[in-house]
Short mmCIF file of C-alpha atoms in Angstrom, two decimals:
data_model
loop_
_atom_site.label_atom_id
_atom_site.label_comp_id
_atom_site.label_asym_id
_atom_site.label_seq_id
_atom_site.Cartn_x
_atom_site.Cartn_y
_atom_site.Cartn_z
CA MET U 1 -15.97 26.64 44.55
CA LYS U 2 -16.53 23.83 42.13
CA GLN U 3 -15.25 25.83 39.42
CA GLU U 4 -12.05 26.82 41.41
CA LEU U 5 -11.42 23.29 42.27
CA THR U 6 -11.86 21.92 38.68
CA THR U 7 -9.48 24.62 37.64
CA ARG U 8 -6.77 23.45 40.14
CA LEU U 9 -7.23 19.89 39.21
CA LEU U 10 -6.58 20.59 35.48
CA HIS U 11 -3.83 23.16 35.67
CA ARG U 12 -0.63 24.25 37.28
CA ARG U 13 -0.46 27.62 38.95
CA ASN U 14 1.37 28.83 35.99
CA GLY U 15 -1.40 27.78 33.60
CA SER U 16 0.22 24.76 31.98
CA PRO U 17 -1.56 21.41 32.04
CA ARG U 18 -1.20 19.47 35.18
CA TRP U 19 -2.60 16.22 34.01
CA ASN U 20 -2.39 14.28 30.66
CA VAL U 21 -4.99 11.52 30.02
CA PHE U 22 -2.84 8.98 32.01
CA HIS U 23 -2.38 11.13 35.14
CA ARG U 24 -3.79 9.60 38.37
CA GLN U 25 -2.17 10.08 41.75
CA LEU U 26 -1.17 7.06 43.46
CA PRO U 27 -2.77 6.43 46.93
CA VAL U 28 0.40 5.44 48.41
CA PHE U 29 4.06 5.56 47.24
CA SER U 30 6.93 3.30 48.24
CA PRO U 31 10.40 5.14 47.29
CA LEU U 32 12.25 2.63 44.97
CA SER U 33 15.11 3.82 42.59
CA LEU U 34 16.46 2.33 39.40
CA ASP U 35 19.93 2.02 41.27
CA ALA U 36 18.23 0.00 43.86
CA VAL U 37 16.67 -2.28 41.08
CA ARG U 38 19.90 -2.73 39.48
CA ALA U 39 21.64 -3.64 42.70
CA ALA U 40 18.84 -6.32 43.13
CA GLY U 41 19.35 -7.59 39.68
CA GLY U 42 22.90 -8.55 40.78
CA ALA U 43 21.61 -10.92 43.20
CA VAL U 44 19.95 -13.20 40.63
CA PHE U 45 22.96 -14.81 39.35
CA ARG U 46 25.82 -14.04 41.94
CA TRP U 47 25.94 -14.12 45.57
CA ARG U 48 25.49 -11.13 47.91
CA ASP U 49 24.74 -11.67 51.44
CA ALA U 50 21.99 -8.90 51.78
CA VAL U 51 19.88 -11.42 53.78
CA SER U 52 22.31 -11.28 56.72
CA ASP U 53 22.61 -7.44 56.49
CA VAL U 54 18.82 -7.01 56.70
CA ARG U 55 18.45 -9.36 59.57
CA SER U 56 21.10 -7.48 61.47
CA LEU U 57 19.63 -4.06 60.47
CA LEU U 58 16.31 -5.20 61.73
CA GLU U 59 17.58 -6.73 65.02
CA ARG U 60 19.10 -3.34 65.84
CA GLN U 61 16.34 -1.04 64.61
CA TYR U 62 13.37 -2.87 66.21
CA VAL U 63 15.31 -4.47 69.24
CA ALA U 64 14.51 -8.12 68.50
CA ASP U 65 16.06 -11.05 69.94
CA ALA U 66 15.39 -13.22 66.66
CA VAL U 67 14.59 -12.30 63.18
CA LEU U 68 13.04 -14.61 60.45
CA LEU U 69 12.74 -13.26 57.00
CA CYS U 70 9.87 -14.47 55.03
CA ALA U 71 8.46 -13.87 51.39
CA SER U 72 5.66 -11.66 52.54
CA GLY U 73 4.18 -10.04 55.47
CA THR U 74 1.43 -12.44 55.35
CA ASP U 75 3.71 -15.34 55.51
CA ALA U 76 5.55 -13.79 58.62
CA LEU U 77 2.19 -13.30 60.49
CA ARG U 78 1.50 -16.96 59.77
CA ARG U 79 4.77 -17.75 61.39
CA ALA U 80 3.91 -15.48 64.37
CA LEU U 81 0.46 -17.10 64.82
CA ASP U 82 2.14 -20.65 64.91
CA LEU U 83 4.51 -19.44 67.37
CA GLY U 84 1.76 -18.05 69.53
CA ALA U 85 -0.07 -21.26 69.41
CA LYS U 86 2.93 -23.18 70.51
CA GLY U 87 1.84 -26.02 68.41
CA ARG U 88 -1.73 -26.45 70.22
CA PRO U 89 -4.34 -27.01 67.49
CA GLY U 90 -7.48 -25.09 68.19
CA THR U 91 -5.88 -22.22 70.15
CA THR U 92 -8.10 -19.09 70.01
CA VAL U 93 -6.66 -15.92 68.44
CA ALA U 94 -8.26 -12.54 68.73
CA LEU U 95 -8.28 -10.38 65.65
CA PRO U 96 -9.51 -6.88 65.05
CA ALA U 97 -12.75 -6.96 63.15
CA TYR U 98 -11.60 -4.11 60.85
CA THR U 99 -8.33 -4.82 59.27
CA CYS U 100 -6.43 -5.66 56.07
CA PHE U 101 -7.78 -8.92 54.60
CA ASP U 102 -4.37 -10.25 54.55
CA VAL U 103 -4.69 -10.88 58.43
CA ALA U 104 -7.53 -13.29 57.47
CA THR U 105 -5.43 -15.02 54.95
CA ALA U 106 -2.78 -15.68 57.59
CA ALA U 107 -5.34 -16.89 60.09
CA ALA U 108 -6.90 -19.28 57.55
CA GLY U 109 -3.48 -20.82 56.96
CA THR U 110 -3.13 -21.99 60.50
CA ASP U 111 -5.14 -24.32 63.04
CA LEU U 112 -6.52 -21.40 65.08
CA LYS U 113 -10.04 -20.50 66.11
CA VAL U 114 -10.84 -16.82 65.83
CA VAL U 115 -12.64 -14.42 68.00
CA LEU U 116 -12.88 -10.77 67.00
CA TYR U 117 -12.72 -7.62 68.79
CA ASP U 118 -14.19 -4.11 67.87
CA ILE U 119 -12.26 -0.99 66.79
CA ASP U 120 -12.96 2.51 68.09
CA PRO U 121 -13.81 4.32 64.93
CA VAL U 122 -12.45 7.64 66.39
CA THR U 123 -8.85 6.48 67.62
CA LEU U 124 -8.68 3.28 65.54
CA SER U 125 -7.42 1.61 68.74
CA PRO U 126 -9.09 -1.76 69.95
CA ASN U 127 -12.17 -1.16 71.87
CA GLY U 128 -11.22 -2.14 75.46
CA GLU U 129 -14.50 -3.83 76.52
CA SER U 130 -14.54 -5.76 73.35
CA LEU U 131 -11.02 -6.88 73.64
CA GLU U 132 -11.65 -7.78 77.30
CA ARG U 133 -14.54 -9.87 76.34
CA ALA U 134 -12.51 -11.58 73.59
CA LEU U 135 -9.77 -12.50 76.32
CA ARG U 136 -12.34 -13.84 78.80
CA PHE U 137 -13.75 -15.95 75.98
CA GLY U 138 -10.38 -17.65 76.11
CA ALA U 139 -8.15 -15.81 73.34
CA GLN U 140 -4.51 -16.78 74.15
CA VAL U 141 -3.02 -14.82 71.42
CA VAL U 142 -4.05 -11.09 70.20
CA VAL U 143 -3.11 -9.63 67.19
CA VAL U 144 -2.95 -5.60 66.97
CA ALA U 145 -2.88 -4.10 63.51
CA PRO U 146 -2.34 -0.20 63.48
CA PHE U 147 -4.14 1.05 60.39
CA CYS U 148 -1.98 3.35 57.99
CA GLY U 149 0.92 3.74 60.73
CA ILE U 150 -1.89 5.26 63.36
CA PRO U 151 -0.54 3.97 66.63
CA VAL U 152 -3.07 2.26 69.08
CA ASP U 153 -3.53 2.67 72.83
CA TRP U 154 -0.62 0.26 73.31
CA GLN U 155 -0.61 0.65 77.20
CA GLY U 156 -4.33 -0.55 77.33
CA VAL U 157 -3.70 -3.48 74.93
CA ALA U 158 -0.70 -4.58 77.05
CA ALA U 159 -2.38 -4.36 80.22
CA LEU U 160 -5.40 -6.42 79.14
CA ALA U 161 -3.24 -9.01 77.61
CA SER U 162 -1.05 -9.18 80.66
CA GLN U 163 -4.01 -9.84 82.90
CA ALA U 164 -5.27 -12.72 80.71
CA GLY U 165 -1.80 -14.21 80.07
CA ALA U 166 -1.98 -13.69 76.37
CA LEU U 167 0.80 -13.26 73.80
CA VAL U 168 0.67 -9.97 71.81
CA ILE U 169 1.51 -9.91 68.07
CA GLU U 170 2.04 -6.56 66.89
CA ASP U 171 1.23 -6.48 62.96
CA ALA U 172 3.12 -3.36 61.99
CA ALA U 173 2.86 -4.07 58.29
CA GLN U 174 1.88 -0.36 57.75
CA GLY U 175 3.69 1.13 60.52
CA HIS U 176 6.88 2.56 59.11
CA GLY U 177 7.81 5.91 60.27
CA ALA U 178 5.40 5.61 63.29
CA SER U 179 6.17 5.56 67.20
CA TRP U 180 4.58 5.40 70.52
CA ARG U 181 6.28 6.87 73.42
CA GLY U 182 9.42 6.96 71.48
CA ARG U 183 9.48 3.49 70.30
CA GLN U 184 9.06 2.60 66.67
CA LEU U 185 5.93 0.35 65.54
CA GLY U 186 7.47 -2.91 65.02
CA SER U 187 9.20 -2.86 68.49
CA LEU U 188 6.23 -3.08 70.89
CA GLY U 189 4.88 -6.57 70.70
CA ASP U 190 6.07 -10.04 72.17
CA VAL U 191 6.22 -10.79 68.54
CA SER U 192 5.97 -8.24 65.74
CA VAL U 193 5.43 -8.36 61.93
CA LEU U 194 6.82 -6.21 59.30
CA SER U 195 5.87 -6.03 55.67
CA PHE U 196 8.03 -4.84 52.75
CA GLY U 197 5.66 -5.40 49.98
CA ARG U 198 4.38 -2.92 47.26
CA GLY U 199 2.68 0.01 48.93
CA LYS U 200 4.45 -0.21 52.09
CA GLY U 201 6.43 2.59 53.56
CA TRP U 202 9.76 0.68 53.53
CA THR U 203 9.75 -1.62 50.29
CA GLY U 204 11.42 -4.56 49.06
CA VAL U 205 8.62 -5.12 46.61
CA ALA U 206 8.28 -8.33 48.47
CA GLY U 207 9.18 -9.86 51.78
CA GLY U 208 8.29 -9.71 55.26
CA ALA U 209 10.01 -10.17 58.74
CA LEU U 210 9.05 -11.87 62.05
CA LEU U 211 10.66 -10.14 65.13
CA VAL U 212 10.76 -12.23 68.16
CA ARG U 213 11.41 -10.66 71.77
CA LEU U 214 10.11 -13.81 74.16
CA GLY U 215 13.63 -14.27 75.57
CA ARG U 216 13.46 -17.88 75.43
CA GLY U 217 14.58 -20.77 73.15
CA VAL U 218 13.00 -19.54 70.00
CA THR U 219 14.01 -21.37 66.67
CA THR U 220 15.27 -19.03 63.96
CA GLU U 221 14.81 -21.80 61.22
CA GLN U 222 13.88 -19.76 57.98
CA PRO U 223 11.19 -20.90 55.73
CA SER U 224 12.03 -23.03 52.60
CA LEU U 225 12.56 -21.41 49.35
CA PRO U 226 11.74 -23.38 46.24
CA GLY U 227 14.20 -21.69 43.89
CA ARG U 228 16.45 -18.81 44.56
CA ILE U 229 17.14 -17.76 41.04
CA GLY U 230 13.30 -17.69 40.19
CA ALA U 231 12.30 -15.96 43.34
CA SER U 232 14.77 -13.27 42.81
CA LEU U 233 13.87 -12.96 39.02
CA ALA U 234 10.33 -12.32 39.97
CA VAL U 235 11.05 -9.73 42.49
CA VAL U 236 13.48 -7.88 40.13
CA THR U 237 10.85 -7.85 37.35
CA ARG U 238 8.09 -6.52 39.69
CA ALA U 239 10.55 -3.74 41.08
CA ALA U 240 11.25 -2.57 37.37
CA ALA U 241 7.53 -2.47 36.71
CA GLN U 242 7.01 -0.47 40.05
CA CYS U 243 9.54 1.88 38.86
CA ALA U 244 8.02 2.45 35.40
CA LEU U 245 4.46 2.57 36.46
CA GLY U 246 4.57 4.01 39.86
CA ARG U 247 4.20 7.61 38.88
CA PRO U 248 1.10 9.86 38.57
CA GLU U 249 1.67 10.62 35.06
CA VAL U 250 1.40 6.95 33.98
CA TYR U 251 -0.60 5.25 36.90
CA ALA U 252 -3.98 5.78 35.23
CA LEU U 253 -3.12 3.07 32.67
CA PRO U 254 -2.51 0.10 34.93
CA ALA U 255 -5.31 1.61 37.36
CA SER U 256 -7.64 1.05 34.60
CA VAL U 257 -7.01 -2.53 34.00
CA PRO U 258 -9.65 -4.64 36.22
CA GLY U 259 -7.38 -7.83 36.40
CA LEU U 260 -4.38 -6.09 38.02
CA GLY U 261 -6.60 -5.02 40.97
CA LEU U 262 -4.47 -2.02 41.83
CA GLY U 263 -5.94 -0.41 45.05
CA GLU U 264 -8.47 -3.14 45.44
CA THR U 265 -9.00 -5.10 48.65
CA ARG U 266 -9.23 -8.87 47.87
CA TYR U 267 -9.01 -11.88 50.09
CA ARG U 268 -6.48 -14.20 48.97
CA ARG U 269 -6.25 -17.90 49.94
CA PRO U 270 -3.20 -18.91 51.98
CA GLY U 271 -0.39 -20.79 50.27
CA ALA U 272 2.90 -22.15 51.29
CA VAL U 273 5.15 -20.21 53.35
CA HIS U 274 8.46 -19.16 51.71
CA ARG U 275 11.87 -17.49 52.71
CA MET U 276 12.65 -14.07 51.50
CA ALA U 277 14.21 -13.77 48.08
CA ARG U 278 17.81 -12.41 48.12
CA ALA U 279 16.83 -9.57 45.64
CA ALA U 280 14.21 -8.39 48.03
CA ALA U 281 16.67 -8.32 50.72
CA ILE U 282 18.95 -6.04 48.54
CA LEU U 283 16.01 -3.87 47.88
CA ILE U 284 15.17 -3.52 51.46
CA ARG U 285 18.74 -2.58 52.43
CA GLU U 286 19.21 -0.12 49.43
CA THR U 287 15.78 1.64 49.92
CA HIS U 288 16.16 2.22 53.83
CA ALA U 289 17.50 5.83 53.91
CA ALA U 290 14.92 6.75 51.18
CA ALA U 291 12.20 5.28 53.34
CA GLU U 292 13.08 7.30 56.19
CA ARG U 293 13.14 10.37 54.25
CA GLU U 294 9.68 9.62 52.75
CA ALA U 295 8.25 9.06 56.26
CA ALA U 296 9.18 12.62 57.31
CA ILE U 297 7.45 13.84 54.21
CA ARG U 298 4.21 12.06 54.98
CA ARG U 299 4.17 13.31 58.45
CA ARG U 300 4.54 16.85 57.26
CA HIS U 301 1.85 16.68 54.61
CA ALA U 302 -0.46 14.99 57.17
CA ARG U 303 0.13 17.84 59.53
CA ASP U 304 -0.78 20.27 56.86
CA TYR U 305 -3.93 18.34 56.04
CA ARG U 306 -5.08 18.43 59.64
CA ARG U 307 -4.46 22.20 59.78
CA ARG U 308 -6.36 23.13 56.80
CA ILE U 309 -9.37 20.59 56.55
CA HIS U 310 -12.51 21.80 58.34
CA PHE U 311 -13.62 18.79 60.22
CA ARG U 312 -17.23 18.89 61.09
CA PRO U 313 -20.26 16.31 61.04
CA GLY U 314 -19.68 14.36 57.77
CA VAL U 315 -15.99 14.93 57.74
CA SER U 316 -14.44 13.44 60.92
CA ALA U 317 -10.68 13.37 61.82
CA VAL U 318 -9.13 10.11 63.31
CA SER U 319 -7.41 11.13 66.68
CA PRO U 320 -4.27 9.13 67.46
CA PRO U 321 -3.26 8.79 71.19
CA GLY U 322 -1.47 11.93 72.41
CA ASP U 323 1.75 10.14 73.27
CA ALA U 324 1.95 8.74 69.61
CA VAL U 325 3.72 9.84 66.44
CA PRO U 326 1.68 8.51 63.48
CA GLY U 327 3.50 7.46 60.29
CA TYR U 328 0.61 8.36 57.90
CA LEU U 329 1.10 5.80 55.26
CA ARG U 330 -2.10 7.30 54.14
CA MET U 331 -4.24 9.73 56.16
CA PRO U 332 -7.65 8.18 57.38
CA ILE U 333 -10.54 10.51 57.43
CA ARG U 334 -14.23 9.14 58.29
CA LEU U 335 -16.46 10.63 55.44
CA ALA U 336 -20.31 10.33 55.53
CA GLY U 337 -21.04 7.87 52.74
CA GLY U 338 -17.44 6.87 52.28
CA LEU U 339 -15.95 7.57 48.74
CA ALA U 340 -19.31 7.45 47.38
CA GLY U 341 -20.08 10.48 49.57
CA PHE U 342 -18.37 12.92 47.26
CA ALA U 343 -20.43 14.66 44.77
CA ALA U 344 -17.84 13.51 42.02
CA PRO U 345 -16.14 10.26 43.41
CA HIS U 346 -14.15 9.81 40.13
CA ARG U 347 -12.56 13.20 40.87
CA ALA U 348 -11.51 12.00 44.39
CA ARG U 349 -10.00 8.86 43.09
CA ARG U 350 -8.15 10.81 40.50
CA LEU U 351 -6.53 12.76 43.38
CA GLY U 352 -5.46 9.51 45.09
CA ILE U 353 -8.24 9.40 47.52
CA ALA U 354 -9.28 5.65 48.20
CA SER U 355 -11.62 3.75 50.20
CA GLY U 356 -10.78 1.72 53.26
CA TYR U 357 -11.40 -2.14 53.58
CA PRO U 358 -14.91 -2.85 52.20
CA SER U 359 -16.18 -4.91 55.05
CA THR U 360 -15.53 -6.38 58.55
CA LEU U 361 -13.43 -9.59 58.78
CA ALA U 362 -16.78 -11.36 59.95
CA ALA U 363 -17.84 -10.94 56.31
CA LEU U 364 -15.28 -13.38 54.95
CA PRO U 365 -16.20 -16.99 54.73
CA ALA U 366 -12.70 -18.01 55.82
CA ILE U 367 -13.18 -16.22 59.14
CA ARG U 368 -16.78 -17.10 59.60
CA GLN U 369 -15.99 -20.72 59.52
CA ARG U 370 -13.56 -20.22 62.38
CA LEU U 371 -15.43 -17.71 64.45
CA VAL U 372 -16.13 -18.24 68.06
CA GLY U 373 -17.30 -15.86 70.95
CA ASP U 374 -20.63 -14.46 71.81
CA GLU U 375 -20.17 -11.17 70.26
CA GLN U 376 -22.38 -10.87 67.14
CA ARG U 377 -22.02 -7.21 66.14
CA TRP U 378 -18.80 -4.99 65.91
CA PRO U 379 -20.43 -1.49 65.49
CA GLY U 380 -17.14 0.49 65.27
CA ALA U 381 -15.76 -1.75 62.65
CA GLU U 382 -18.94 -1.68 60.75
CA VAL U 383 -18.77 2.31 60.85
CA LEU U 384 -15.29 2.27 59.52
CA ALA U 385 -16.19 -0.17 56.67
CA ARG U 386 -18.95 2.44 55.56
CA GLU U 387 -17.18 5.57 56.07
CA LEU U 388 -13.34 5.36 56.19
CA VAL U 389 -11.50 6.89 53.17
CA THR U 390 -7.71 7.57 52.90
CA VAL U 391 -5.83 10.66 51.65
CA PRO U 392 -2.34 10.36 49.96
CA THR U 393 0.52 11.89 52.02
CA HIS U 394 3.53 10.90 49.99
CA SER U 395 6.09 12.95 48.20
CA ARG U 396 4.51 12.65 44.78
CA VAL U 397 1.55 14.55 45.60
CA SER U 398 2.18 18.00 44.52
CA THR U 399 1.23 21.22 46.38
CA GLY U 400 -1.70 21.99 43.78
CA GLU U 401 -3.01 18.35 44.48
CA ARG U 402 -2.98 18.69 48.18
CA ASP U 403 -5.00 22.13 47.81
CA ALA U 404 -7.42 20.38 45.57
CA ILE U 405 -7.81 17.62 48.04
CA VAL U 406 -8.48 20.10 50.94
CA GLU U 407 -10.94 21.93 48.88
CA LEU U 408 -12.80 18.76 47.90
CA LEU U 409 -13.10 17.66 51.57
CA ASN U 410 -14.01 21.04 52.62
CA GLU U 411 -16.60 21.41 49.97
CA HIS U 412 -18.11 18.18 50.95
CA GLY U 413 -18.31 19.22 54.77
CA ALA U 414 -19.91 22.43 53.92
CA THR U 415 -22.71 21.04 51.68
CA GLY U 416 -23.51 18.36 54.10
CA ASP U 417 -24.69 14.70 53.08
#
């Protein structure tokens, strides 16, 4: 089987080489065309009111009373946390113990205390008992962050938060293309956050949105922007680089440069909150249709993986709620030993298989110094930090590469730990 897998990795079915030395599959792909980049370039030196277009589009698509456009999803989450705290220093926010480190960055940029709740490693939903303890301890704001567009048990979260009188912030940064009971992720929370950064399902290369549904006197004052031309120039430059390097044929080159940190999870210190650049808004508007098509492809590829992978002890599927449609920005799988559990981890990385987040939020100093509550361990989150890997689902993963991924996972499951 190993010989067959190696053959598939190195050759197409017609016998011609599949990969040159620079070929490495992207863990995630955000559709972005050169036409969209050229359109964004027009925003640098002349006025185009794409910002109003995007705000109106998001209000309609996600059923929001007010939309604030920010420079990043992290900035939007900071604004959401400030809104939830209502200007009261020391408000306690409940965060998932296992989530993107940018959530920690947003919390560190506020005046809030933090209590963590655990995650069910089978469903990736909040652990109900742990969330209930966090609310009993005094959390007035709850952040829910679905991983890779896997919807959580929203009914359970909403019921617990309602009983405690807590505001729910839905961090749907990875939720494009996913829904729960027919409602898109990003339309469920009292306040929702979207991200359009690199590697998201719907991209503007940069940018985030705060969607408010509180139904009362919410300010829509936008964050400040230090320089419109400079911010848009930076976005256009990054967009051009993403188009040039965001292909499997050349991705190995930037991925091999440690300073770029591609695919790495790092904690970043909070900075100032800024408004969305006009060029980012144009990219968001121009890539909307392509993002919808890409989401359908991701769901189809994930269904194919679930049908063909032999799940068994050591290779465990994540089970979304039955009333949910996952977006599968990447497909999460629990693997004994994580990425290191493969006999040849470099082969898995070359196919675009990636590790999850390397630790719980409790391990980050910026969270530890704000941490309150009586819970000392988050066993579900710790399991995920050890075992979770993600499999690429996007349109640039070829049929042969998907076959190789399935064989690699089935080989691991067959040989054990």
